[in-house]
XYZ file of C-alpha atoms in Angstrom:
735
model
C -13.223 57.238 -85.431
C -13.437 60.323 -87.029
C -16.571 61.491 -88.715
C -15.176 60.640 -92.340
C -15.086 57.146 -91.253
C -18.158 57.107 -89.273
C -19.918 58.580 -92.864
C -18.186 55.817 -94.914
C -19.209 52.769 -92.260
C -22.782 54.089 -92.539
C -22.881 54.580 -96.329
C -21.461 50.707 -96.609
C -24.125 49.158 -94.342
C -26.878 51.081 -96.284
C -25.467 49.776 -99.642
C -25.210 46.270 -98.212
C -28.899 46.246 -96.800
C -30.480 47.704 -100.083
C -28.859 44.776 -101.850
C -30.826 41.514 -102.411
C -30.312 39.569 -98.963
C -28.724 36.545 -100.669
C -25.525 38.359 -100.241
C -24.739 38.124 -96.495
C -21.144 38.363 -97.288
C -21.722 42.092 -98.132
C -23.452 42.830 -94.883
C -20.693 41.041 -93.008
C -17.943 43.280 -94.879
C -19.821 46.419 -94.211
C -20.225 45.472 -90.493
C -16.461 44.547 -90.408
C -15.409 48.063 -91.348
C -17.198 49.543 -88.228
C -15.894 46.793 -85.809
C -12.236 47.249 -86.987
C -12.426 50.946 -87.408
C -9.847 50.419 -90.348
C -10.769 53.612 -91.459
C -9.355 55.583 -88.621
C -5.961 56.249 -90.547
C -7.366 57.628 -93.446
C -5.688 60.955 -94.121
C -5.706 63.523 -97.042
C -2.426 65.334 -97.559
C -2.721 69.096 -99.042
C -0.542 69.564 -102.125
C 1.415 72.766 -101.644
C 1.444 73.581 -105.337
C -0.895 76.273 -106.593
C -3.763 75.713 -108.773
C -3.359 75.969 -112.226
C -5.545 77.819 -114.171
C -6.630 76.946 -117.920
C -7.205 79.878 -120.766
C -10.566 80.212 -122.232
C -10.012 79.783 -126.000
C -12.053 82.485 -127.921
C -11.009 80.651 -131.059
C -10.337 76.873 -130.842
C -6.691 76.028 -131.674
C -5.828 74.051 -135.060
C -4.335 70.808 -133.838
C -1.340 70.627 -136.243
C 1.615 70.645 -134.272
C 2.284 74.150 -134.830
C 2.031 76.826 -131.899
C 0.577 79.474 -133.820
C -2.771 79.948 -132.284
C -3.747 82.817 -130.390
C -4.645 80.890 -127.238
C -0.656 79.826 -127.057
C 0.462 83.023 -127.354
C 0.221 83.898 -123.460
C 2.772 82.671 -121.108
C 3.131 78.655 -120.059
C 1.772 77.356 -116.964
C 4.208 77.906 -114.016
C 5.602 74.348 -113.924
C 9.650 74.523 -112.791
C 11.300 71.551 -111.359
C 10.426 68.798 -113.603
C 11.925 65.660 -111.731
C 12.649 61.954 -112.703
C 10.525 59.344 -111.640
C 11.763 56.011 -113.757
C 14.250 54.468 -113.463
C 15.695 57.262 -111.166
C 13.652 59.442 -108.497
C 14.037 62.904 -107.951
C 16.631 63.968 -110.604
C 16.143 67.427 -112.333
C 15.133 67.275 -115.853
C 17.878 67.727 -118.571
C 15.484 69.594 -121.103
C 13.315 72.172 -120.569
C 9.286 71.410 -121.235
C 6.633 74.211 -121.288
C 2.796 73.414 -121.225
C -0.320 75.299 -121.917
C -4.023 74.353 -121.056
C -6.972 75.924 -122.716
C -10.610 75.177 -123.035
C -13.841 76.102 -124.877
C -17.494 74.773 -124.650
C -16.549 71.710 -126.628
C -12.965 70.444 -125.510
C -9.713 70.750 -123.589
C -6.644 71.575 -125.324
C -3.248 71.027 -124.252
C 0.073 71.924 -125.774
C 3.616 71.066 -125.144
C 6.921 72.693 -126.276
C 9.639 70.127 -125.780
C 13.099 71.659 -125.885
C 15.944 69.280 -126.921
C 19.618 70.504 -127.313
C 20.085 67.275 -129.756
C 16.818 67.351 -131.880
C 18.322 64.939 -134.503
C 18.429 62.254 -131.778
C 14.814 62.405 -131.119
C 13.138 59.168 -131.604
C 9.788 58.907 -133.076
C 7.627 56.575 -135.610
C 4.652 56.519 -137.248
C 2.783 53.459 -135.895
C -0.610 52.108 -134.709
C -2.091 53.185 -131.659
C -0.767 52.360 -128.337
C 2.522 50.982 -130.408
C 5.023 53.918 -129.837
C 6.439 53.299 -126.220
C 9.967 53.081 -127.179
C 9.880 56.644 -128.727
C 10.302 59.951 -127.075
C 6.987 61.174 -125.660
C 4.811 63.319 -123.591
C 1.733 62.468 -121.580
C -1.107 64.014 -119.476
C -2.697 62.271 -116.453
C -6.307 63.833 -116.144
C -8.519 62.964 -113.058
C -11.668 64.523 -114.596
C -13.968 63.848 -111.854
C -11.567 64.402 -109.208
C -12.272 61.201 -107.243
C -8.886 60.098 -106.650
C -9.899 56.741 -108.326
C -9.922 56.747 -111.863
C -7.448 59.104 -114.350
C -7.359 59.410 -118.049
C -3.740 59.026 -119.242
C -3.194 60.250 -122.926
C 0.671 60.059 -124.301
C 1.497 61.327 -127.714
C 4.940 60.812 -129.540
C 6.865 63.525 -131.662
C 4.670 62.318 -134.935
C 1.229 62.403 -133.007
C 0.852 58.963 -132.420
C -1.480 58.462 -129.684
C -1.287 55.956 -126.661
C -3.878 55.855 -123.957
C -4.464 53.936 -120.764
C -7.061 54.273 -117.855
C -5.438 54.414 -114.440
C -7.549 52.836 -111.402
C -6.589 52.850 -107.877
C -7.230 48.998 -107.637
C -5.556 48.081 -111.088
C -3.054 50.638 -111.843
C -2.527 51.389 -115.875
C -4.789 49.523 -118.476
C -3.786 50.366 -121.792
C -6.787 48.252 -123.471
C -9.406 51.092 -123.331
C -9.496 53.544 -126.233
C -11.372 56.807 -126.356
C -11.813 59.555 -128.717
C -9.565 62.650 -128.744
C -7.147 64.457 -131.336
C -3.423 64.899 -131.318
C -0.767 66.167 -133.341
C 3.021 66.305 -133.399
C 6.044 68.154 -135.218
C 9.729 68.009 -135.151
C 11.514 71.335 -135.540
C 15.083 72.920 -134.888
C 14.492 73.563 -131.004
C 12.812 70.067 -130.193
C 9.234 68.933 -131.043
C 5.713 70.304 -130.396
C 2.616 68.169 -129.322
C -0.831 69.338 -129.307
C -3.902 67.604 -127.974
C -7.688 67.918 -127.990
C -9.883 65.901 -125.381
C -13.828 66.473 -126.207
C -15.751 66.952 -123.532
C -17.851 63.928 -124.355
C -15.183 61.766 -124.084
C -14.597 62.212 -120.286
C -16.771 62.454 -116.944
C -16.846 65.275 -115.034
C -19.244 67.540 -113.031
C -20.592 70.512 -114.967
C -20.820 74.052 -113.478
C -18.668 77.097 -112.587
C -15.160 77.022 -111.106
C -14.667 73.324 -112.268
C -11.633 71.520 -110.811
C -9.652 68.374 -112.028
C -6.662 66.600 -111.098
C -3.735 67.009 -113.445
C -0.019 66.176 -114.186
C 2.334 65.974 -116.846
C 5.180 63.735 -118.247
C 8.131 63.584 -120.461
C 10.223 60.745 -121.629
C 13.579 60.925 -123.551
C 14.106 57.678 -125.370
C 17.838 57.795 -125.760
C 18.304 58.463 -122.064
C 15.767 56.022 -120.977
C 14.492 58.277 -118.302
C 10.910 59.729 -117.389
C 10.231 62.888 -115.829
C 7.011 64.365 -114.369
C 5.587 67.594 -112.983
C 4.557 67.630 -110.178
C 7.513 65.244 -108.801
C 6.546 62.054 -107.706
C 7.566 60.954 -104.211
C 8.864 57.593 -103.594
C 6.165 55.371 -103.046
C 3.399 57.513 -104.699
C 1.721 57.658 -107.985
C -0.729 59.729 -109.821
C -3.628 60.493 -107.646
C -1.113 61.437 -104.662
C 0.710 63.847 -107.216
C -2.227 65.601 -109.095
C -2.519 69.281 -108.664
C -6.010 71.090 -109.216
C -6.388 72.807 -112.688
C -9.273 75.271 -112.602
C -11.768 75.843 -115.646
C -13.920 78.911 -114.991
C -16.910 77.317 -116.518
C -17.232 73.959 -118.062
C -20.515 72.089 -118.998
C -20.639 68.565 -119.838
C -22.222 67.863 -123.189
C -24.703 65.005 -122.868
C -23.050 61.787 -124.610
C -24.962 60.057 -127.227
C -23.199 57.775 -129.494
C -24.441 54.916 -131.893
C -21.856 52.652 -133.413
C -23.296 50.441 -136.240
C -21.375 47.475 -137.475
C -21.174 44.836 -140.134
C -18.998 41.700 -140.387
C -18.591 39.324 -143.382
C -16.641 36.127 -143.081
C -15.957 33.195 -145.478
C -14.305 30.428 -143.975
C -13.070 27.068 -145.400
C -11.408 24.181 -143.676
C -10.513 20.323 -144.763
C -9.125 17.703 -142.614
C -6.447 16.737 -145.369
C -5.140 17.606 -148.940
C -8.262 16.465 -150.514
C -10.452 19.041 -152.400
C -12.002 22.082 -150.326
C -15.718 21.876 -148.860
C -18.239 24.608 -149.453
C -17.095 27.503 -148.028
C -18.987 28.913 -144.814
C -20.294 32.206 -145.271
C -21.468 34.418 -142.362
C -22.869 38.128 -142.048
C -23.722 40.095 -138.918
C -25.110 43.371 -138.265
C -25.260 44.573 -134.836
C -24.775 48.176 -133.051
C -23.615 49.585 -129.695
C -24.956 52.491 -127.851
C -23.665 54.923 -125.349
C -26.145 57.555 -123.577
C -25.226 59.859 -120.963
C -27.797 59.629 -118.437
C -26.303 62.601 -116.690
C -23.049 64.304 -116.554
C -21.335 61.664 -114.703
C -23.249 58.564 -115.409
C -23.225 56.613 -118.745
C -25.270 53.532 -119.957
C -23.809 51.619 -122.823
C -25.672 48.636 -124.589
C -25.116 46.266 -127.295
C -26.936 44.075 -129.631
C -25.251 41.219 -131.435
C -22.151 42.696 -131.029
C -19.156 42.116 -133.243
C -16.631 40.526 -131.087
C -14.340 39.196 -133.458
C -10.632 40.033 -132.770
C -8.639 41.623 -135.642
C -5.588 41.084 -133.544
C -4.939 37.164 -133.352
C -3.705 36.061 -129.612
C 0.293 35.713 -130.112
C 1.259 32.129 -129.973
C 2.208 31.040 -126.665
C 4.312 28.057 -125.463
C 1.391 25.947 -123.783
C 3.199 22.631 -123.307
C 3.574 21.612 -119.641
C 1.848 24.480 -118.298
C 0.458 23.832 -114.880
C -1.917 26.964 -115.054
C -3.990 28.181 -118.082
C -2.239 30.981 -120.003
C -3.634 34.324 -119.462
C -4.746 36.427 -122.421
C -5.849 39.956 -122.240
C -9.229 41.042 -123.249
C -9.158 42.745 -126.354
C -13.030 43.451 -127.315
C -14.067 46.967 -127.313
C -17.280 46.923 -125.249
C -15.608 44.966 -122.399
C -12.717 46.846 -122.458
C -13.856 50.249 -121.448
C -14.033 50.890 -117.839
C -12.994 47.231 -117.262
C -10.501 48.302 -114.456
C -13.393 49.518 -112.263
C -14.089 46.209 -111.567
C -11.089 44.849 -110.205
C -10.314 44.211 -106.614
C -7.275 45.516 -104.759
C -4.530 42.696 -104.279
C -5.212 40.877 -107.654
C -2.446 40.807 -110.496
C 0.643 39.088 -111.797
C 1.834 37.868 -108.476
C -1.220 36.945 -106.949
C -2.848 33.567 -107.218
C -6.073 35.615 -108.535
C -4.717 37.490 -111.548
C -8.118 39.374 -111.850
C -11.437 39.181 -110.251
C -13.365 40.023 -113.569
C -11.878 38.264 -116.616
C -14.488 39.154 -119.209
C -12.962 36.655 -121.374
C -15.025 33.712 -119.799
C -17.934 35.292 -121.647
C -17.073 33.745 -124.701
C -20.038 34.658 -127.343
C -22.301 37.216 -126.071
C -25.383 38.176 -127.642
C -26.345 41.267 -125.760
C -24.878 43.552 -123.029
C -25.292 46.237 -121.116
C -23.007 48.377 -118.750
C -23.641 51.452 -116.401
C -20.927 53.254 -114.902
C -20.575 56.637 -112.982
C -19.496 58.703 -110.338
C -21.777 60.198 -107.437
C -19.748 62.356 -105.177
C -17.120 60.060 -103.471
C -18.537 56.873 -104.729
C -17.743 55.488 -108.215
C -20.069 52.353 -109.589
C -20.068 50.149 -112.603
C -22.759 47.207 -113.348
C -22.295 44.900 -116.323
C -24.579 42.067 -117.661
C -24.143 40.032 -120.614
C -25.570 36.729 -121.758
C -23.052 34.080 -123.074
C -24.485 31.965 -126.023
C -21.634 29.434 -125.809
C -21.875 26.580 -126.310
C -24.249 26.840 -129.242
C -27.736 25.272 -129.184
C -27.469 25.675 -124.927
C -29.500 28.141 -122.878
C -27.711 31.122 -122.479
C -25.374 31.672 -119.304
C -25.954 35.192 -117.553
C -23.088 37.161 -116.181
C -24.021 39.864 -113.725
C -21.539 41.938 -111.987
C -21.771 44.871 -109.804
C -19.157 47.097 -108.185
C -18.854 50.233 -105.974
C -16.059 52.262 -104.356
C -15.943 55.187 -101.946
C -13.187 57.433 -102.051
C -11.398 58.877 -98.945
C -8.256 60.216 -100.426
C -5.986 59.875 -103.553
C -5.748 56.247 -104.114
C -7.679 55.352 -100.970
C -11.159 53.787 -101.001
C -13.194 51.162 -99.858
C -15.407 49.120 -102.062
C -17.739 45.919 -102.930
C -18.245 43.219 -105.844
C -20.837 41.296 -106.441
C -20.929 38.713 -109.411
C -23.499 36.250 -110.222
C -23.554 33.787 -113.236
C -26.751 31.673 -114.050
C -27.011 28.557 -116.381
C -30.126 26.509 -115.804
C -30.173 25.562 -112.184
C -26.779 26.011 -112.030
C -25.138 29.376 -110.227
C -22.028 30.863 -108.676
C -22.723 34.010 -106.486
C -19.756 35.765 -105.036
C -19.956 38.664 -102.769
C -17.489 40.763 -100.950
C -15.197 43.786 -100.888
C -11.703 45.551 -100.628
C -9.940 48.524 -99.068
C -6.806 50.456 -99.911
C -5.362 52.983 -97.531
C -1.919 54.748 -97.171
C -0.168 56.001 -94.349
C 2.331 58.692 -94.590
C 4.066 59.413 -97.836
C 5.785 55.821 -98.322
C 3.465 52.982 -96.702
C 0.134 51.726 -98.301
C -1.826 48.647 -97.808
C -4.871 46.842 -99.246
C -7.239 44.124 -98.209
C -10.169 41.962 -99.796
C -12.576 39.510 -98.739
C -14.700 37.329 -100.908
C -17.317 34.577 -100.164
C -18.887 32.211 -102.773
C -21.931 30.426 -103.030
C -22.182 27.827 -105.895
C -24.694 25.124 -107.214
C -23.524 22.758 -109.935
C -26.013 20.870 -112.922
C -26.169 17.900 -110.493
C -27.421 19.959 -107.363
C -24.271 19.330 -105.470
C -23.550 22.805 -103.683
C -20.549 24.300 -102.057
C -19.032 27.412 -100.674
C -15.914 29.104 -99.666
C -13.894 32.255 -98.850
C -10.939 34.148 -100.460
C -9.145 36.667 -98.604
C -5.707 38.519 -98.938
C -3.544 41.489 -97.609
C -1.003 43.270 -99.142
C 1.288 46.218 -98.505
C 4.332 47.976 -100.029
C 6.724 50.544 -98.591
C 8.914 52.757 -100.864
C 11.606 55.414 -100.585
C 13.981 56.354 -103.118
C 16.462 53.598 -101.902
C 14.181 50.819 -100.332
C 11.264 49.269 -101.504
C 9.532 46.369 -99.794
C 6.406 44.473 -100.364
C 4.311 41.549 -99.604
C 1.053 39.525 -99.542
C -0.753 36.697 -97.675
C -3.582 35.089 -99.410
C -5.935 32.346 -98.647
C -8.610 30.383 -100.853
C -10.673 27.765 -99.400
C -11.117 24.344 -101.532
C -15.024 25.318 -101.797
C -14.233 28.601 -103.106
C -15.542 29.201 -106.938
C -15.505 32.774 -108.854
C -16.635 31.965 -112.698
C -15.958 35.506 -113.384
C -12.016 35.333 -112.220
C -8.975 34.158 -113.516
C -7.482 32.409 -110.483
C -4.834 29.740 -110.558
C -5.932 27.275 -107.879
C -7.935 27.059 -104.733
C -7.427 25.126 -101.437
C -4.487 27.330 -101.061
C -2.747 29.578 -98.220
C 0.285 31.386 -99.882
C 2.456 34.395 -98.839
C 5.310 36.188 -100.261
C 7.820 38.889 -99.361
C 9.890 41.025 -101.867
C 12.558 43.747 -100.743
C 15.151 45.469 -102.831
C 17.652 48.365 -102.211
C 18.518 50.797 -105.061
C 21.869 52.569 -105.927
C 21.873 55.249 -108.386
C 25.752 55.792 -109.840
C 24.695 58.357 -112.326
C 25.353 61.758 -110.206
C 25.920 63.841 -113.673
C 23.011 62.686 -115.716
C 25.348 61.463 -118.537
C 26.383 58.020 -116.861
C 25.492 54.760 -118.701
C 24.348 53.154 -115.385
C 21.356 54.802 -114.095
C 20.277 52.119 -111.566
C 21.477 48.974 -109.790
C 19.157 47.344 -107.591
C 19.792 44.137 -105.634
C 16.663 42.035 -104.472
C 15.343 38.946 -103.068
C 11.911 37.415 -103.497
C 10.601 34.624 -101.145
C 7.303 32.632 -101.530
C 5.865 29.890 -99.305
C 2.600 27.872 -99.676
C 0.215 25.322 -98.182
C -1.286 23.456 -100.953
C -4.244 21.458 -99.489
C -5.474 19.972 -102.735
C -1.938 18.781 -103.700
C -1.443 17.524 -100.076
C 2.033 19.762 -99.708
C 3.906 22.620 -99.461
C 6.010 25.245 -101.559
C 8.952 27.214 -100.919
C 10.948 29.254 -103.183
C 13.818 31.735 -102.586
C 14.891 34.174 -105.397
C 17.927 36.735 -104.796
C 18.868 38.682 -107.891
C 20.153 42.135 -109.209
C 18.759 44.724 -111.714
C 20.477 47.088 -113.878
C 18.992 49.988 -115.745
C 20.885 52.001 -118.458
C 20.756 54.693 -120.819
C 18.808 54.022 -124.141
C 16.103 52.248 -122.274
C 18.724 49.407 -121.158
C 18.002 47.135 -118.525
C 19.531 43.629 -117.196
C 18.136 41.402 -114.531
C 20.035 38.289 -112.962
C 18.831 36.143 -110.561
C 18.959 32.459 -109.281
C 16.085 30.531 -107.473
C 15.945 27.242 -105.684
C 13.136 25.642 -103.754
C 10.538 22.854 -103.818
C 7.121 22.505 -105.046
C 4.304 19.580 -104.450
C 2.366 18.271 -107.252
C -0.230 15.168 -107.177
C 1.096 14.228 -103.590
C 4.958 14.479 -104.716
C 7.494 16.851 -103.701
C 9.862 18.052 -106.272
C 13.096 20.196 -106.324
C 12.379 23.289 -108.577
C 14.509 26.424 -109.660
C 16.123 28.501 -112.119
C 19.125 30.617 -113.461
C 17.527 33.320 -115.152
C 18.933 36.467 -117.379
C 16.583 38.946 -119.099
C 17.676 42.216 -120.717
C 17.034 44.627 -123.819
C 17.825 48.055 -125.210
C 16.887 50.665 -127.772
C 20.424 50.370 -129.437
C 19.614 52.626 -132.364
C 16.669 54.659 -133.235
C 16.095 51.707 -135.759
C 17.039 48.660 -133.356
C 15.509 47.405 -130.414
C 16.215 44.114 -128.769
C 15.199 41.988 -125.929
C 16.388 38.311 -124.643
C 15.524 36.015 -122.002
C 16.956 32.779 -120.616
C 15.763 30.295 -117.936
C 17.395 26.815 -117.150
C 16.681 24.793 -113.847
C 15.030 21.897 -112.187
C 11.460 21.763 -112.930
C 8.337 19.313 -113.085
C 6.447 17.624 -115.987
C 2.929 18.063 -115.038
C 1.209 14.735 -115.788
C -1.341 14.343 -113.068
C -1.039 10.441 -113.189
C 3.076 10.310 -113.811
C 4.804 13.480 -112.812
C 8.436 13.548 -112.618
C 11.517 15.996 -112.395
C 13.756 17.172 -114.737
C 15.672 20.076 -116.437
C 13.823 22.805 -118.045
C 15.256 25.373 -120.481
C 13.508 28.309 -122.009
C 14.703 31.086 -124.064
C 12.997 34.092 -125.876
C 14.470 36.516 -128.211
C 12.622 39.653 -129.751
C 14.087 41.913 -132.191
C 12.324 44.930 -133.597
C 13.721 46.734 -136.462
C 12.340 50.179 -137.503
C 14.037 51.050 -141.025
C 12.131 54.201 -141.415
C 9.274 55.973 -139.562
C 6.615 53.920 -141.188
C 8.002 50.377 -141.673
C 8.641 47.950 -138.568
C 9.786 44.431 -138.557
C 9.209 42.367 -135.429
C 10.662 38.853 -134.901
C 10.067 36.982 -131.564
C 11.361 33.459 -131.297
C 10.502 31.094 -128.328
C 12.138 27.660 -127.422
C 11.425 25.341 -124.488
C 12.638 21.587 -123.696
C 12.435 19.257 -120.841
C 14.668 16.650 -120.311
C 13.563 13.583 -117.747
C 15.583 13.819 -114.701
C 16.359 10.100 -114.415
C 17.045 9.320 -117.939
C 18.052 12.282 -119.517
C 15.709 11.872 -122.525
C 14.309 14.655 -123.917
C 10.574 14.846 -123.385
C 9.968 17.854 -125.512
C 11.123 20.723 -127.449
C 8.998 23.433 -128.866
C 9.858 26.149 -131.224
C 7.669 29.110 -131.683
C 8.578 31.793 -134.325
C 6.525 34.748 -135.237
C 7.497 37.466 -138.105
C 5.320 40.696 -137.863
C 5.699 43.252 -140.774
C 3.962 46.445 -140.510
C 3.752 49.342 -143.156
C 1.968 52.557 -141.472
C 0.966 55.026 -144.417
C -0.405 57.467 -141.907
C -1.897 57.337 -138.517
C -5.262 56.002 -139.558
C -4.128 53.374 -142.435
C -1.905 50.317 -142.246
C -1.070 46.976 -143.826
C 0.164 44.518 -141.715
C 1.534 40.798 -142.609
C 2.219 37.941 -140.141
C 3.695 34.623 -140.584
C 3.910 32.187 -137.459
C 5.278 28.654 -136.793
C 4.434 26.646 -133.824
C 6.140 23.353 -133.530
C 4.161 22.061 -130.846
C 0.807 22.223 -132.966
C 3.039 21.595 -136.134
C 1.215 24.484 -137.665
C 2.166 27.549 -139.762
C -0.230 30.325 -139.843
C -0.309 33.366 -142.422
C -2.138 36.439 -141.784
C -3.142 39.635 -143.589
C -4.813 42.748 -142.397
C -5.370 45.916 -144.034
C -6.900 48.635 -141.365
C -8.147 51.979 -141.383
C -9.125 53.394 -138.152
C -10.327 57.297 -138.113
C -11.287 57.083 -134.441
C -12.250 54.440 -132.164
C -15.499 53.185 -133.258
C -14.960 54.155 -137.115
C -12.659 51.605 -138.563
C -12.563 49.355 -141.775
C -10.785 46.218 -141.461
C -10.058 43.569 -144.380
C -8.151 40.270 -143.552
C -6.994 37.165 -144.955
C -5.748 34.041 -143.237
C -4.296 30.545 -144.001
C -3.522 27.854 -141.643
C -0.850 25.021 -142.666
C -0.638 21.959 -140.832
C 2.168 19.275 -140.813
C 0.192 16.232 -142.070
C 2.823 13.905 -143.225
C 6.464 14.103 -142.962
C 7.970 17.633 -143.197
C 5.169 18.746 -145.839
C 2.865 21.360 -144.494
C -0.343 21.228 -146.065
C -3.386 24.137 -146.086
C -6.026 22.984 -143.962
C -8.165 26.399 -143.303
C -8.572 29.772 -144.880
C -10.706 32.510 -144.237
C -11.497 36.038 -145.541
C -12.950 38.849 -142.879
C -14.364 42.308 -143.404
C -15.269 44.551 -140.848
C -16.993 48.092 -141.076
C -18.347 50.110 -138.362
C -18.957 53.971 -137.764
C -19.137 56.092 -134.749
C -21.906 58.615 -134.828
C -21.956 61.339 -132.033
C -25.420 62.984 -131.491
């Protein structure tokens, strides 16, 4: 075992014994690292590209989308050979891009000059934050702490609209977090210009001289449907393996101290029928959130009586005949920031455990605190919150701790501890994960969890959950797979997990063709694939098998098409059923003002009735049309339809229609008006929702909303049964 791994094992064991002895699994995991010597393959690859040097700005540039500031008058960074990474790999850029990086004692500044031989075909909109992905855009990935585990991703379209994401080694990109930074964009006769300003208070780094951060750049051209990066990302690699150092001669972290006071007022009325409205329920709340930088790399967040109301309603989902719960993303600001730090490797959409920490389980928190930071190669995060739901009961206390140690770009070993306490009931989970790579194309990860639980009646149980995943990617070949196991006694109150008592594995493989040799062809990529999954479900007393071959196409104008056919069997309630599907989905940005996406599924399925399940035929259709008649006006229409027919009698068991019409007018980057109308035939209701929203920066917002709910009580008539008025204001103060 090399010296690096010896130090890693030693640090893991020391950390495990430092923690409460009621977590024996932590010591077991740390010891396992030394027994198996799994770190012996860790290696770091030196990036052959030279360091980039940022320019010191004597006078701060004005962020206005015009490159007339003195700091931009020098030569651009030496960045030739931009190369595509999506949907093709390694193709040279078709348009030139120049980039400058500067800094002063308050912020980091970045400027892009994006040349375009057809500037009239540049697509841009003025929209709400994080809603311009179909536009042309440029982006920066910044690993400010240079740990190879967390990177700030900042995207800007030609109108200066921001999109941001926090990228972590365990969880990939998460677009939920928002932080404070400035941007501006402008289209001219040569293409477009983007300027960014990133305040030093918004990122974490180690102060001093000769400060080095990891950085890389991206550009997407909407009409071609192709994204490029500098440096080039090799197949099988992502940002942490591709970052190059950017050097700042001297950079001092400004101590973070933020206070966000908030005030909320709501007025709600509800009735059971068409009778008179009862007295309205008025409610007002005041709260505050505080962020304080204990050091340049460690930050404490706390909140008292937080406003966790959701301005954006959960989208209507078809929830009829769902075997597993529908997953809704976290949207509450206190939980969103740094949420990816808590996740385990191997969790995700294709796994039984969607995420190890799903904070929406904390329904009605009264107070909360969070500590996050880095120390050398270590990254750590601790979250604690009390859940006051249900009302009138003693609060349930959630405590979550996470620590990782970095061994190279995207390589780490970590531990996760979670604890929930309610009266004499508890759920305690401990374990860890590791993610490594071998060479340029192969990477793998593994995780192990052990749970100890006691119910209110005193009954105890315990169990383990573990998984191993791998993927191998080249320009032509992509292969990945996973094996996972969860005992029947495994329980994790913080996780979003579909089921336990399961051993499951899946395997995916694809081969990619690139017909476009000139860069002007319509078909960019063709990828036939096959996906196979099998499982033994000890709760349902049976097995599962599903085989899914298919093919994917990528076109210009962000166009794509997927066709597949699947067939297999699934066990439910002790019975084995045939399942399968014919599937097609695709979409494209046909014009600058029109984006269309559609999906169709049909095949044998199961009606999930625990007492009387039966097989039948399931049909599902989804359509989304987005109209953008001007830069500021957006119409979005979605339609979902599902039905199920009994396999023996052919009778229709249910049919559900969900229609959602969203109209948004964005006056400028800060102010919008939005109107939503939603119809859900499964719940026999119509929702009307109005929102006026002003957001100067994340944290400084004013929202005014009004909603009305109508239900089908008698015949075809929809009657108003609830209405509500909502107002919220908050202000971000930095000291």
